[in-house]
XYZ file of C-alpha atoms in Angstrom:
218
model
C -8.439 -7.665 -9.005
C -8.874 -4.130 -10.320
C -7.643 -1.532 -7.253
C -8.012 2.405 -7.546
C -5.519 4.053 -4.854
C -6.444 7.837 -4.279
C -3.198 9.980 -2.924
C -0.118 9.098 -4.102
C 1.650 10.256 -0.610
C 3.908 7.173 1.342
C 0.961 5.376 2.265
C -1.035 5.580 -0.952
C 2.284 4.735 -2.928
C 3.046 1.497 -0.575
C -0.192 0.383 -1.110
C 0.136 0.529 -4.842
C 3.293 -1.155 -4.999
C 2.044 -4.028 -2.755
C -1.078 -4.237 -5.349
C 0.904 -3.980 -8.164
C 3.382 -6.563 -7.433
C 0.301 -9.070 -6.497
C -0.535 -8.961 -10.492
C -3.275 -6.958 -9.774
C -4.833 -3.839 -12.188
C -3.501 -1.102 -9.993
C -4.522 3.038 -10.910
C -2.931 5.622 -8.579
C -4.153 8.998 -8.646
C -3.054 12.322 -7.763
C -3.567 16.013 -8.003
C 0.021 16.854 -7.583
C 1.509 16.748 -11.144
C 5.062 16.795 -9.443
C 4.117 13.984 -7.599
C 2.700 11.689 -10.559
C 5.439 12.853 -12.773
C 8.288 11.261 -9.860
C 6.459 8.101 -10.091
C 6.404 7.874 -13.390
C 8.818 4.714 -14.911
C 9.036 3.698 -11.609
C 5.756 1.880 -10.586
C 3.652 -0.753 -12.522
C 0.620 0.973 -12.069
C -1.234 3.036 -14.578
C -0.987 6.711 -13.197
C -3.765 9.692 -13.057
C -3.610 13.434 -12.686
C -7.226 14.680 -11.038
C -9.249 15.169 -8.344
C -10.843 12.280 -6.900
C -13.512 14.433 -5.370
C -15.330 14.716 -8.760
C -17.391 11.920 -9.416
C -16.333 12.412 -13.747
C -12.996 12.156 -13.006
C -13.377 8.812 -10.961
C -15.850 7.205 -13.448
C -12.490 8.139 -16.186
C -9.957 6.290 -13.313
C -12.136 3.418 -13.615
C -14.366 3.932 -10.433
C -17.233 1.604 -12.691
C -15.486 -1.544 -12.620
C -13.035 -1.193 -9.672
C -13.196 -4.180 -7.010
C -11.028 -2.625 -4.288
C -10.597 1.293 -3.983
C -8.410 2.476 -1.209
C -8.836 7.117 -0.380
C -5.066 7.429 1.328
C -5.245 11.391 0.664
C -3.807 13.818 3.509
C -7.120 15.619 4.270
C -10.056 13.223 5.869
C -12.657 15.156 4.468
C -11.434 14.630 0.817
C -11.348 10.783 2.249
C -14.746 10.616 3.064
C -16.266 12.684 0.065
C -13.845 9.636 -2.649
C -15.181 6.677 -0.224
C -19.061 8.268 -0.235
C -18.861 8.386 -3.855
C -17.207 5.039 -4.228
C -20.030 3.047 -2.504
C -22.999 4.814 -3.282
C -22.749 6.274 -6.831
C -20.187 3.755 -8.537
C -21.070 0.402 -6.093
C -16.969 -0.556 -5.001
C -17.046 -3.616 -3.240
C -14.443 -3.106 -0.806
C -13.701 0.554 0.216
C -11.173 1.458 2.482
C -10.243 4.940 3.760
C -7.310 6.644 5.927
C -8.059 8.839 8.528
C -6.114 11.690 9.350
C -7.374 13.616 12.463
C -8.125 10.551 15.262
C -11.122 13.090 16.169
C -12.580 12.218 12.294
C -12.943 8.315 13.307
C -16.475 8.469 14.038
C -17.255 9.335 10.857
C -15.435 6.610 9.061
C -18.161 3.974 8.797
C -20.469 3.022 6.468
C -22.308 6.010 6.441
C -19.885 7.646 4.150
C -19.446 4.320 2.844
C -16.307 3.213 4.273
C -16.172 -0.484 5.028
C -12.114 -0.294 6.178
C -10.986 2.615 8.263
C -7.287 2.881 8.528
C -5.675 5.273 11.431
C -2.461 7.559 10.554
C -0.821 5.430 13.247
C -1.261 2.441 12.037
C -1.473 1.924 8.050
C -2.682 -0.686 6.537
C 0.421 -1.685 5.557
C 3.357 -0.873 7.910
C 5.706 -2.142 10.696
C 3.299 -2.806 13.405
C 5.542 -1.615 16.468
C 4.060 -4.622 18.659
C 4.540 -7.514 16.303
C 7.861 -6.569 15.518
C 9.376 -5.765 18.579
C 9.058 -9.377 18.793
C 9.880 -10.834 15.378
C 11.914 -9.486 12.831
C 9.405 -10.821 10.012
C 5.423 -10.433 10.126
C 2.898 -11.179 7.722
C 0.666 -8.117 8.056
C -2.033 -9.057 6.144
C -3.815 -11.685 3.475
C -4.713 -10.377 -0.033
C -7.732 -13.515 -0.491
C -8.747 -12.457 -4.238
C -5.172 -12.723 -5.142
C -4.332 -15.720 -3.048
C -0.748 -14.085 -1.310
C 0.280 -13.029 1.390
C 2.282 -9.262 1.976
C 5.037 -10.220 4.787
C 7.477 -7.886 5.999
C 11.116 -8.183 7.321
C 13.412 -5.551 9.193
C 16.454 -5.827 8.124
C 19.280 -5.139 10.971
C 23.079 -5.116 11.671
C 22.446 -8.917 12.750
C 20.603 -9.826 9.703
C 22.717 -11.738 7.020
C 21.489 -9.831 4.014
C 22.580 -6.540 5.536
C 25.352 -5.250 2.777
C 24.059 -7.877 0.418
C 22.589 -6.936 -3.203
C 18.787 -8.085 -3.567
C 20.106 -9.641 -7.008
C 22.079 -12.385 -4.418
C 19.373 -13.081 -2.144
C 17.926 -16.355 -3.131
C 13.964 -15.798 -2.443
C 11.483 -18.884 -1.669
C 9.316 -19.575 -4.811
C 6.382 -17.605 -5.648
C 7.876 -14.393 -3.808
C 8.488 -11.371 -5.011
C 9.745 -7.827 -3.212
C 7.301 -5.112 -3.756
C 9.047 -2.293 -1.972
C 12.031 -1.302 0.010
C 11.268 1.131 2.519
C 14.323 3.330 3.620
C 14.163 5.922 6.081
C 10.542 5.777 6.151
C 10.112 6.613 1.958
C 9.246 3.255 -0.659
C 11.900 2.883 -3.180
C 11.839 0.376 -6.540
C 13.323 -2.729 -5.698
C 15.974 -2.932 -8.272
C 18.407 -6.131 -8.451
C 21.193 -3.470 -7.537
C 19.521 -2.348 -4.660
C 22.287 -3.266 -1.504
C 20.488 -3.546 1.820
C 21.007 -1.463 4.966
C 20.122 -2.324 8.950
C 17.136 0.095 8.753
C 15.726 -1.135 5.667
C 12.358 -2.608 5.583
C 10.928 -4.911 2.836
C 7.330 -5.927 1.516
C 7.236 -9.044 0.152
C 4.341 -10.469 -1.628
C 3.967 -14.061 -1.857
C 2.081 -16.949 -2.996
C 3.328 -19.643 -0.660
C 6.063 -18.614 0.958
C 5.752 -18.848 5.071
C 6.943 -15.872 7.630
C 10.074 -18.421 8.439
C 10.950 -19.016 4.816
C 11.019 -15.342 4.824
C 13.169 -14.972 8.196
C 15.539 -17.410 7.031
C 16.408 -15.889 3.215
C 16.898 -12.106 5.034
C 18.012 -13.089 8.755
């Protein structure tokens, strides 16, 4: 699946790395050159400088041929303006779109061609405050074209990979780790990485069940 993710803030980022470590044709743009140029080297995704507003600049990010594209900027009318153009001038299948302001919902339908409207409390991919206060481990959502799953653990002082190296954590088949999220910003999961209670992981797998999960982390 080819995915075009527009604001490469936490949300936009996450998104990308999930994507990305699903084997799928990921392109993350920005108009912060500071920004792209940190992510640079550390994110399998192809990265773009530009304004997603302009309807050139999204045709040269791949806009034509994209299945999935995902407007994660901080400003909802910049959202709706990348979704609009996404569904009516370049045909996106699947268009999904943050929302800022909780007053801005209304407009996030199809009008403005937005098929997926994502609140600022809850992001399309995050802890989910009422799942986990029960479970550790959740699988937040099922990427079908791809055929995995994105499942995330908490790691705590209880867990048994707390203090442990990801290079020693024996992982079910099929599973990768997309992202570590500490203190609320992604980082690359390196094999060096050494887990904390606080940590958070995305994993993306292909078979792997929310207990497999559980029991390799908790």
């Amino acid at each position: 699946m080819k995915a075009l993710v527009a604001g490469a803030g936490r949300l936009g980022t996450q998104i990308a790395q999930v994507l990305a470590a699903a084997q799928n044709d990921v392109t993350l743009v920005d108009l912060n050159e500071d920004r792209i140029a940190e992510l640079e080297g550390s994110l399998a995704v192809r990265l773009l400088i530009g304004d997603a507003c302009g309807p050139a600049f999204l045709e040269h990010a791949g806009a034509l041929t994209t299945d999935l594209l995902v407007a994660a900027t901080g400003k909802d009318e910049d959202n709706l303006v990348i979704s609009l153009l996404a569904k009516r001038r370049f045909a996106v299948p699947r268009v999904a779109a943050r929302v800022n302001d909780a007053e801005n919902s209304w407009l996030f339908d199809h009008r403005w061609g937005v098929d997926v409207a994502v609140p600022a409390a809850t992001p399309l991919i995050s802890l989910i405050e009422e799942a986990t206060g029960a479970s550790d481990t959740v699988a937040l959502l099922r990427l079908s074209k791809a055929g995995v799953n994105v499942i995330e653990t908490a790691i705590t002082s209880q867990s048994r990979a707390a203090g442990r190296a990801l290079a020693d954590i024996a992982l079910p088949a099929g599973t990768v780790i997309a992202t570590v999220l500490r203190d609320g910003q992604p980082t690359v999961p390196t094999p060096d990485v050494r887990l904390k209670p606080g940590d958070e992981l995305l994993l993306v797998s292909h078979a792997a069940t929310e207990q497999e999960i559980h029991a390799a982390f908790q």
